[in-house]
PDB file of C-alpha atoms in Angstrom:
ATOM      1  CA  MET A   1       9.653  21.083  21.921  1.00  0.00           C
ATOM      2  CA  SER A   2       9.522  25.218  20.877  1.00  0.00           C
ATOM      3  CA  ASN A   3      13.242  25.280  20.613  1.00  0.00           C
ATOM      4  CA  LEU A   4      13.102  22.645  17.852  1.00  0.00           C
ATOM      5  CA  THR A   5      13.663  23.526  14.381  1.00  0.00           C
ATOM      6  CA  TRP A   6      12.060  21.234  11.758  1.00  0.00           C
ATOM      7  CA  GLU A   7      14.382  20.546   8.729  1.00  0.00           C
ATOM      8  CA  VAL A   8      13.916  18.637   5.605  1.00  0.00           C
ATOM      9  CA  MET A   9      15.274  15.305   5.993  1.00  0.00           C
ATOM     10  CA  PRO A  10      18.777  15.243   3.606  1.00  0.00           C
ATOM     11  CA  ALA A  11      17.556  12.286   1.626  1.00  0.00           C
ATOM     12  CA  GLU A  12      14.532  14.355   0.351  1.00  0.00           C
ATOM     13  CA  ASN A  13      16.472  17.682  -0.273  1.00  0.00           C
ATOM     14  CA  LYS A  14      17.452  16.541  -3.460  1.00  0.00           C
ATOM     15  CA  PRO A  15      19.122  18.383  -6.500  1.00  0.00           C
ATOM     16  CA  GLN A  16      16.375  20.113  -8.596  1.00  0.00           C
ATOM     17  CA  ASP A  17      15.513  20.204 -12.387  1.00  0.00           C
ATOM     18  CA  PRO A  18      15.243  23.553 -12.949  1.00  0.00           C
ATOM     19  CA  ARG A  19      13.204  22.960 -16.021  1.00  0.00           C
ATOM     20  CA  MET A  20      10.431  21.999 -13.433  1.00  0.00           C
ATOM     21  CA  LYS A  21      10.069  25.387 -12.795  1.00  0.00           C
ATOM     22  CA  ARG A  22       9.135  26.174 -16.323  1.00  0.00           C
ATOM     23  CA  LEU A  23       6.201  24.019 -16.113  1.00  0.00           C
ATOM     24  CA  ASP A  24       2.239  24.819 -15.491  1.00  0.00           C
ATOM     25  CA  PRO A  25       1.825  24.898 -12.108  1.00  0.00           C
ATOM     26  CA  LEU A  26      -1.606  23.542 -12.396  1.00  0.00           C
ATOM     27  CA  LEU A  27      -0.197  20.150 -14.009  1.00  0.00           C
ATOM     28  CA  PRO A  28       0.408  17.162 -11.036  1.00  0.00           C
ATOM     29  CA  LYS A  29       4.314  17.520 -10.018  1.00  0.00           C
ATOM     30  CA  LEU A  30       6.675  14.921 -11.204  1.00  0.00           C
ATOM     31  CA  PRO A  31       7.788  12.219 -10.519  1.00  0.00           C
ATOM     32  CA  ALA A  32       4.197  10.910 -10.301  1.00  0.00           C
ATOM     33  CA  THR A  33       2.305   7.829 -10.870  1.00  0.00           C
ATOM     34  CA  PHE A  34      -0.957   8.459 -13.293  1.00  0.00           C
ATOM     35  CA  TYR A  35      -3.634   5.909 -13.613  1.00  0.00           C
ATOM     36  CA  LEU A  36      -5.517   6.898 -16.737  1.00  0.00           C
ATOM     37  CA  MET A  37      -8.760   5.013 -16.961  1.00  0.00           C
ATOM     38  CA  GLY A  38     -10.901   5.030 -20.067  1.00  0.00           C
ATOM     39  CA  GLN A  39     -13.478   2.966 -22.455  1.00  0.00           C
ATOM     40  CA  CYS A  40     -12.096   1.975 -25.791  1.00  0.00           C
ATOM     41  CA  GLY A  41     -12.172   5.190 -27.909  1.00  0.00           C
ATOM     42  CA  SER A  42     -12.963   7.476 -24.749  1.00  0.00           C
ATOM     43  CA  GLY A  43     -10.001   9.516 -25.478  1.00  0.00           C
ATOM     44  CA  LYS A  44      -7.270   8.289 -22.781  1.00  0.00           C
ATOM     45  CA  SER A  45      -4.487   7.636 -25.374  1.00  0.00           C
ATOM     46  CA  SER A  46      -4.982  11.331 -26.705  1.00  0.00           C
ATOM     47  CA  ILE A  47      -4.600  12.648 -23.141  1.00  0.00           C
ATOM     48  CA  LEU A  48      -1.516  10.955 -22.853  1.00  0.00           C
ATOM     49  CA  TRP A  49      -0.545  12.386 -25.925  1.00  0.00           C
ATOM     50  CA  THR A  50      -1.575  15.942 -25.083  1.00  0.00           C
ATOM     51  CA  LEU A  51       0.657  15.580 -21.925  1.00  0.00           C
ATOM     52  CA  LEU A  52       3.473  14.358 -23.228  1.00  0.00           C
ATOM     53  CA  THR A  53       3.628  16.896 -26.378  1.00  0.00           C
ATOM     54  CA  GLN A  54       2.426  19.746 -25.090  1.00  0.00           C
ATOM     55  CA  ALA A  55       2.395  19.938 -21.292  1.00  0.00           C
ATOM     56  CA  TYR A  56       5.387  18.311 -19.841  1.00  0.00           C
ATOM     57  CA  VAL A  57       7.401  20.138 -22.265  1.00  0.00           C
ATOM     58  CA  VAL A  58       9.572  23.193 -22.399  1.00  0.00           C
ATOM     59  CA  GLY A  59      11.013  25.917 -24.606  1.00  0.00           C
ATOM     60  CA  LYS A  60      10.266  27.257 -28.099  1.00  0.00           C
ATOM     61  CA  LYS A  61      10.718  23.715 -29.336  1.00  0.00           C
ATOM     62  CA  LYS A  62       8.681  21.787 -27.149  1.00  0.00           C
ATOM     63  CA  LYS A  63      11.470  19.759 -25.776  1.00  0.00           C
ATOM     64  CA  SER A  64      10.199  16.962 -23.441  1.00  0.00           C
ATOM     65  CA  ILE A  65      11.479  17.338 -19.623  1.00  0.00           C
ATOM     66  CA  PHE A  66      11.654  13.421 -19.590  1.00  0.00           C
ATOM     67  CA  ASP A  67      15.136  12.608 -20.397  1.00  0.00           C
ATOM     68  CA  GLU A  68      14.095   8.582 -20.869  1.00  0.00           C
ATOM     69  CA  ALA A  69      11.387   6.904 -21.830  1.00  0.00           C
ATOM     70  CA  LEU A  70      10.563   3.107 -21.485  1.00  0.00           C
ATOM     71  CA  ILE A  71       7.315   2.246 -23.362  1.00  0.00           C
ATOM     72  CA  TYR A  72       5.501  -1.060 -23.108  1.00  0.00           C
ATOM     73  CA  LEU A  73       2.267  -1.476 -25.873  1.00  0.00           C
ATOM     74  CA  GLY A  74      -0.352  -3.755 -25.338  1.00  0.00           C
ATOM     75  CA  THR A  75      -0.996  -3.235 -28.973  1.00  0.00           C
ATOM     76  CA  LEU A  76       0.902  -2.051 -32.066  1.00  0.00           C
ATOM     77  CA  ASP A  77      -1.379   0.140 -33.349  1.00  0.00           C
ATOM     78  CA  ALA A  78       0.028   3.193 -31.221  1.00  0.00           C
ATOM     79  CA  LYS A  79       3.602   2.239 -31.818  1.00  0.00           C
ATOM     80  CA  HIS A  80       3.952   4.655 -35.196  1.00  0.00           C
ATOM     81  CA  SER A  81       2.804   7.674 -32.977  1.00  0.00           C
ATOM     82  CA  PHE A  82       4.762   6.865 -29.678  1.00  0.00           C
ATOM     83  CA  GLU A  83       7.849   6.818 -31.970  1.00  0.00           C
ATOM     84  CA  LYS A  84       6.827  10.829 -32.337  1.00  0.00           C
ATOM     85  CA  LEU A  85       7.527  11.532 -28.928  1.00  0.00           C
ATOM     86  CA  PRO A  86      10.212  14.152 -28.344  1.00  0.00           C
ATOM     87  CA  ILE A  87      12.049  12.282 -25.974  1.00  0.00           C
ATOM     88  CA  GLU A  88      15.746  11.567 -26.967  1.00  0.00           C
ATOM     89  CA  ASN A  89      16.300   8.347 -25.400  1.00  0.00           C
ATOM     90  CA  MET A  90      13.122   5.869 -25.785  1.00  0.00           C
ATOM     91  CA  ALA A  91      12.501   2.249 -25.933  1.00  0.00           C
ATOM     92  CA  ILE A  92       9.445   0.697 -27.158  1.00  0.00           C
ATOM     93  CA  GLN A  93       8.762  -2.888 -25.831  1.00  0.00           C
ATOM     94  CA  GLU A  94       5.556  -5.364 -27.037  1.00  0.00           C
ATOM     95  CA  GLU A  95       6.166  -7.955 -23.995  1.00  0.00           C
ATOM     96  CA  TYR A  96       7.039  -7.321 -20.129  1.00  0.00           C
ATOM     97  CA  ASP A  97       9.502  -9.326 -19.137  1.00  0.00           C
ATOM     98  CA  ALA A  98       9.977  -9.364 -14.865  1.00  0.00           C
ATOM     99  CA  VAL A  99      13.450 -10.170 -15.127  1.00  0.00           C
ATOM    100  CA  ILE A 100      14.566  -7.901 -17.687  1.00  0.00           C
ATOM    101  CA  PHE A 101      12.533  -5.333 -16.589  1.00  0.00           C
ATOM    102  CA  ASP A 102      14.128  -5.707 -12.820  1.00  0.00           C
ATOM    103  CA  ASP A 103      17.639  -5.411 -14.111  1.00  0.00           C
ATOM    104  CA  TYR A 104      16.711  -2.147 -15.960  1.00  0.00           C
ATOM    105  CA  MET A 105      15.456  -0.826 -12.862  1.00  0.00           C
ATOM    106  CA  THR A 106      18.427  -1.856 -10.750  1.00  0.00           C
ATOM    107  CA  ASP A 107      20.731  -0.177 -13.173  1.00  0.00           C
ATOM    108  CA  LEU A 108      18.543   3.277 -13.676  1.00  0.00           C
ATOM    109  CA  LYS A 109      18.632   3.537  -9.750  1.00  0.00           C
ATOM    110  CA  LYS A 110      22.561   2.800  -9.420  1.00  0.00           C
ATOM    111  CA  HIS A 111      22.887   5.670 -12.195  1.00  0.00           C
ATOM    112  CA  GLN A 112      20.682   7.906 -10.343  1.00  0.00           C
ATOM    113  CA  MET A 113      22.217   7.385  -7.041  1.00  0.00           C
ATOM    114  CA  GLU A 114      25.684   8.560  -8.809  1.00  0.00           C
ATOM    115  CA  LYS A 115      24.182  11.604 -10.201  1.00  0.00           C
ATOM    116  CA  LEU A 116      22.869  12.424  -6.593  1.00  0.00           C
ATOM    117  CA  SER A 117      26.366  11.550  -4.970  1.00  0.00           C
ATOM    118  CA  GLU A 118      27.624  14.320  -7.498  1.00  0.00           C
ATOM    119  CA  ASN A 119      25.220  16.536  -6.383  1.00  0.00           C
ATOM    120  CA  LYS A 120      23.467  16.890  -9.450  1.00  0.00           C
ATOM    121  CA  ALA A 121      19.715  16.239 -10.213  1.00  0.00           C
ATOM    122  CA  PRO A 122      18.839  12.951 -11.307  1.00  0.00           C
ATOM    123  CA  LEU A 123      17.547  12.170 -14.874  1.00  0.00           C
ATOM    124  CA  ASN A 124      13.396  12.496 -15.416  1.00  0.00           C
ATOM    125  CA  THR A 125      12.345   9.094 -16.438  1.00  0.00           C
ATOM    126  CA  LEU A 126       9.153   7.923 -17.840  1.00  0.00           C
ATOM    127  CA  LEU A 127       7.800   4.637 -17.776  1.00  0.00           C
ATOM    128  CA  ILE A 128       4.202   3.813 -19.886  1.00  0.00           C
ATOM    129  CA  PHE A 129       2.103   0.807 -19.757  1.00  0.00           C
ATOM    130  CA  ASP A 130      -0.328   1.269 -22.556  1.00  0.00           C
ATOM    131  CA  ASP A 131      -3.504  -1.220 -22.074  1.00  0.00           C
ATOM    132  CA  PHE A 132      -1.507  -4.091 -20.491  1.00  0.00           C
ATOM    133  CA  VAL A 133      -4.243  -5.769 -18.714  1.00  0.00           C
ATOM    134  CA  GLY A 134      -3.588  -9.384 -17.924  1.00  0.00           C
ATOM    135  CA  ALA A 135       0.136  -8.737 -19.339  1.00  0.00           C
ATOM    136  CA  GLY A 136       1.625 -10.715 -16.214  1.00  0.00           C
ATOM    137  CA  LEU A 137       3.124  -7.227 -14.471  1.00  0.00           C
ATOM    138  CA  MET A 138       2.948  -8.921 -11.068  1.00  0.00           C
ATOM    139  CA  LYS A 139       5.504 -11.613 -11.916  1.00  0.00           C
ATOM    140  CA  LYS A 140       8.456 -11.956  -9.700  1.00  0.00           C
ATOM    141  CA  PRO A 141      11.949 -11.923 -11.320  1.00  0.00           C
ATOM    142  CA  LYS A 142      12.419 -14.590  -8.948  1.00  0.00           C
ATOM    143  CA  PRO A 143      11.100 -16.500  -5.895  1.00  0.00           C
ATOM    144  CA  ASN A 144      10.649 -14.723  -2.430  1.00  0.00           C
ATOM    145  CA  VAL A 145      11.249 -11.442  -4.501  1.00  0.00           C
ATOM    146  CA  ALA A 146       8.585  -8.748  -4.730  1.00  0.00           C
ATOM    147  CA  PRO A 147       7.631  -8.330  -8.366  1.00  0.00           C
ATOM    148  CA  PRO A 148       9.433  -5.156  -9.553  1.00  0.00           C
ATOM    149  CA  ILE A 149       6.359  -3.415 -10.559  1.00  0.00           C
ATOM    150  CA  GLN A 150       5.519  -3.357  -7.014  1.00  0.00           C
ATOM    151  CA  LYS A 151       8.706  -2.375  -6.178  1.00  0.00           C
ATOM    152  CA  LEU A 152       8.733   0.697  -8.502  1.00  0.00           C
ATOM    153  CA  ALA A 153       5.246   1.606  -7.445  1.00  0.00           C
ATOM    154  CA  LEU A 154       6.386   2.238  -4.132  1.00  0.00           C
ATOM    155  CA  THR A 155       9.713   3.820  -4.390  1.00  0.00           C
ATOM    156  CA  SER A 156       9.922   4.881  -8.027  1.00  0.00           C
ATOM    157  CA  ARG A 157       9.649   8.946  -6.963  1.00  0.00           C
ATOM    158  CA  HIS A 158      12.299   8.175  -4.217  1.00  0.00           C
ATOM    159  CA  GLU A 159      14.928   5.762  -5.837  1.00  0.00           C
ATOM    160  CA  ALA A 160      14.537   6.278  -9.479  1.00  0.00           C
ATOM    161  CA  ASN A 161      12.902   9.568 -10.266  1.00  0.00           C
ATOM    162  CA  THR A 162      10.609   7.929 -12.548  1.00  0.00           C
ATOM    163  CA  THR A 163       7.021   9.131 -13.522  1.00  0.00           C
ATOM    164  CA  ILE A 164       4.808   6.111 -14.275  1.00  0.00           C
ATOM    165  CA  PHE A 165       1.700   6.308 -16.798  1.00  0.00           C
ATOM    166  CA  PHE A 166      -0.542   3.215 -16.562  1.00  0.00           C
ATOM    167  CA  LEU A 167      -3.651   2.924 -19.121  1.00  0.00           C
ATOM    168  CA  SER A 168      -6.180   0.762 -18.844  1.00  0.00           C
ATOM    169  CA  GLN A 169      -9.811   0.304 -19.996  1.00  0.00           C
ATOM    170  CA  ILE A 170     -11.203  -0.925 -16.197  1.00  0.00           C
ATOM    171  CA  TYR A 171     -10.395   0.503 -12.595  1.00  0.00           C
ATOM    172  CA  LYS A 172      -9.230  -2.916 -10.938  1.00  0.00           C
ATOM    173  CA  ASN A 173      -6.749  -5.017 -13.129  1.00  0.00           C
ATOM    174  CA  SER A 174      -3.937  -7.493 -12.978  1.00  0.00           C
ATOM    175  CA  GLY A 175      -1.513  -4.672 -13.351  1.00  0.00           C
ATOM    176  CA  PHE A 176      -2.189  -2.249 -10.579  1.00  0.00           C
ATOM    177  CA  SER A 177      -4.610  -3.684  -8.749  1.00  0.00           C
ATOM    178  CA  GLU A 178      -2.704  -4.613  -5.621  1.00  0.00           C
ATOM    179  CA  PRO A 179      -3.788  -2.057  -2.668  1.00  0.00           C
ATOM    180  CA  SER A 180       0.033  -1.354  -2.286  1.00  0.00           C
ATOM    181  CA  ILE A 181       0.246  -0.410  -5.505  1.00  0.00           C
ATOM    182  CA  ARG A 182      -3.016   1.599  -6.151  1.00  0.00           C
ATOM    183  CA  ASN A 183      -2.444   3.610  -2.376  1.00  0.00           C
ATOM    184  CA  ASN A 184       0.759   4.875  -3.576  1.00  0.00           C
ATOM    185  CA  ILE A 185      -0.596   6.166  -7.344  1.00  0.00           C
ATOM    186  CA  THR A 186      -0.470  10.222  -6.738  1.00  0.00           C
ATOM    187  CA  THR A 187      -2.723  10.987 -10.185  1.00  0.00           C
ATOM    188  CA  PHE A 188      -6.140   9.172 -11.401  1.00  0.00           C
ATOM    189  CA  VAL A 189      -7.667  10.472 -14.639  1.00  0.00           C
ATOM    190  CA  VAL A 190     -10.988   9.370 -15.581  1.00  0.00           C
ATOM    191  CA  SER A 191     -12.593   9.457 -18.890  1.00  0.00           C
ATOM    192  CA  ARG A 192     -15.800   7.796 -20.067  1.00  0.00           C
ATOM    193  CA  MET A 193     -16.105   4.709 -18.197  1.00  0.00           C
ATOM    194  CA  SER A 194     -19.018   1.768 -17.744  1.00  0.00           C
ATOM    195  CA  ALA A 195     -21.814   2.295 -15.013  1.00  0.00           C
ATOM    196  CA  ALA A 196     -20.195  -0.264 -13.110  1.00  0.00           C
ATOM    197  CA  GLU A 197     -16.827   1.126 -13.138  1.00  0.00           C
ATOM    198  CA  LEU A 198     -17.756   4.355 -12.424  1.00  0.00           C
ATOM    199  CA  GLN A 199     -19.308   3.355  -9.216  1.00  0.00           C
ATOM    200  CA  LYS A 200     -16.243   1.472  -7.726  1.00  0.00           C
ATOM    201  CA  ILE A 201     -14.127   4.476  -8.490  1.00  0.00           C
ATOM    202  CA  ALA A 202     -17.137   6.613  -6.720  1.00  0.00           C
ATOM    203  CA  GLU A 203     -17.031   4.217  -3.629  1.00  0.00           C
ATOM    204  CA  GLU A 204     -13.022   3.959  -2.904  1.00  0.00           C
ATOM    205  CA  LEU A 205     -11.847   7.492  -4.651  1.00  0.00           C
ATOM    206  CA  SER A 206     -14.872  10.182  -4.036  1.00  0.00           C
ATOM    207  CA  GLU A 207     -12.766  11.663  -1.043  1.00  0.00           C
ATOM    208  CA  ASP A 208     -14.723  14.466   0.743  1.00  0.00           C
ATOM    209  CA  TYR A 209     -17.648  13.930  -1.609  1.00  0.00           C
ATOM    210  CA  GLU A 210     -20.434  11.274  -1.266  1.00  0.00           C
ATOM    211  CA  PRO A 211     -20.198   8.472  -3.979  1.00  0.00           C
ATOM    212  CA  ASP A 212     -23.566   9.650  -5.660  1.00  0.00           C
ATOM    213  CA  GLU A 213     -22.300  13.495  -5.170  1.00  0.00           C
ATOM    214  CA  TRP A 214     -19.501  12.395  -7.300  1.00  0.00           C
ATOM    215  CA  LEU A 215     -21.234  10.614  -9.609  1.00  0.00           C
ATOM    216  CA  GLU A 216     -23.457  13.787 -10.301  1.00  0.00           C
ATOM    217  CA  HIS A 217     -20.290  16.033 -10.631  1.00  0.00           C
ATOM    218  CA  TYR A 218     -18.921  13.157 -13.081  1.00  0.00           C
ATOM    219  CA  GLU A 219     -21.899  13.168 -15.322  1.00  0.00           C
ATOM    220  CA  ARG A 220     -22.180  16.785 -15.572  1.00  0.00           C
ATOM    221  CA  ILE A 221     -18.664  17.239 -16.898  1.00  0.00           C
ATOM    222  CA  MET A 222     -18.852  14.116 -18.907  1.00  0.00           C
ATOM    223  CA  THR A 223     -21.665  15.706 -20.769  1.00  0.00           C
ATOM    224  CA  LYS A 224     -18.676  17.837 -23.186  1.00  0.00           C
ATOM    225  CA  PRO A 225     -17.151  15.404 -25.729  1.00  0.00           C
ATOM    226  CA  TYR A 226     -13.932  13.892 -24.697  1.00  0.00           C
ATOM    227  CA  ASN A 227     -13.780  15.553 -21.223  1.00  0.00           C
ATOM    228  CA  PHE A 228     -12.386  13.992 -18.169  1.00  0.00           C
ATOM    229  CA  VAL A 229     -11.911  14.391 -14.405  1.00  0.00           C
ATOM    230  CA  VAL A 230      -8.700  14.206 -12.442  1.00  0.00           C
ATOM    231  CA  LEU A 231      -7.841  13.533  -9.000  1.00  0.00           C
ATOM    232  CA  ASP A 232      -4.491  14.718  -7.776  1.00  0.00           C
ATOM    233  CA  ARG A 233      -3.832  13.400  -4.263  1.00  0.00           C
ATOM    234  CA  ARG A 234      -1.115  15.842  -3.452  1.00  0.00           C
ATOM    235  CA  ARG A 235      -3.382  18.633  -3.676  1.00  0.00           C
ATOM    236  CA  PRO A 236      -5.098  19.917  -0.480  1.00  0.00           C
ATOM    237  CA  ILE A 237      -8.130  18.196   0.234  1.00  0.00           C
ATOM    238  CA  GLY A 238     -11.090  20.012  -1.441  1.00  0.00           C
ATOM    239  CA  ASP A 239      -9.366  20.943  -4.567  1.00  0.00           C
ATOM    240  CA  ARG A 240      -8.073  17.251  -5.550  1.00  0.00           C
ATOM    241  CA  TRP A 241     -10.735  16.360  -7.926  1.00  0.00           C
ATOM    242  CA  THR A 242     -10.742  18.646 -11.052  1.00  0.00           C
ATOM    243  CA  GLU A 243     -12.205  18.894 -14.278  1.00  0.00           C
ATOM    244  CA  LYS A 244      -9.335  18.394 -16.702  1.00  0.00           C
ATOM    245  CA  PHE A 245      -6.568  19.777 -14.529  1.00  0.00           C
ATOM    246  CA  ASP A 246      -7.618  23.331 -13.860  1.00  0.00           C
ATOM    247  CA  LYS A 247     -11.112  23.281 -12.796  1.00  0.00           C
ATOM    248  CA  PRO A 248     -12.116  22.377  -9.006  1.00  0.00           C
ATOM    249  CA  PHE A 249     -15.339  20.338  -8.438  1.00  0.00           C
ATOM    250  CA  PRO A 250     -17.826  22.617  -6.582  1.00  0.00           C
ATOM    251  CA  PRO A 251     -17.464  22.280  -3.009  1.00  0.00           C
ATOM    252  CA  SER A 252     -18.559  18.851  -1.226  1.00  0.00           C
ATOM    253  CA  ARG A 253     -21.749  18.840   0.508  1.00  0.00           C
ATOM    254  CA  LYS A 254     -19.794  17.869   3.816  1.00  0.00           C
ATOM    255  CA  SER A 255     -17.547  20.851   3.529  1.00  0.00           C
ATOM    256  CA  GLN A 256     -20.608  22.898   3.147  1.00  0.00           C
ATOM    257  CA  MET A 257     -21.909  21.669   6.581  1.00  0.00           C
ATOM    258  CA  ARG A 258     -18.493  22.259   8.237  1.00  0.00           C
ATOM    259  CA  LEU A 259     -18.387  25.906   7.057  1.00  0.00           C
ATOM    260  CA  LYS A 260     -21.841  26.274   8.543  1.00  0.00           C
ATOM    261  CA  LYS A 261     -21.020  25.063  11.985  1.00  0.00           C
ATOM    262  CA  GLU A 262     -17.535  27.172  12.095  1.00  0.00           C
TER     263      GLU A 262
END
């Protein structure tokens, strides 16, 4: 097989938005699916706000990298703040309707495919669900059809070029609790959580770390007020867990043992 030339599949080799190169390389690459977790008052909304107003922006005027945003709010107390986001085309919704959302995504995908057919970079679109626990996100628009949220989580980065932020006070909930959805989340952000929720996270997401080892790192990092940890699944193993987005966890015990054997 030495005579084969391995190439990028044409469907994956899409025109790129040149603005992406101006973003901090330590940030998770877009499009991505974020899951921000934290107790009430832990600062998860502030993390989102900072990412959207200071990180995923370009130019001296800090113009958003996102061309369009659809935001679902579980409570209206944050609506005034979200209206100030530097995104030109934006809609804020208080209720989720599976049929309306499915129609929106169908239209968006059609538009994105048209841009690609013209060899143009697709729009950078943004979808936010802020504390929508129990909001019926897994409802089907019609019988025998997958919920649009499920379809989006599986294909958002490919067909719609959509970045998703899902904010929750618990790890497993009625929104992104389905394994098929959770397995396609690219970036987990964990701020202050209850001991019970942290144990679930440690058991399922600790990667190269033992659960107790991960918890030790988490507790050490969280001694700083409003701090948080990040799992970016698209980084190399060993560098996936970081304090905020730029400081990797110390090497795991497993990795140190592997080095000793080499």
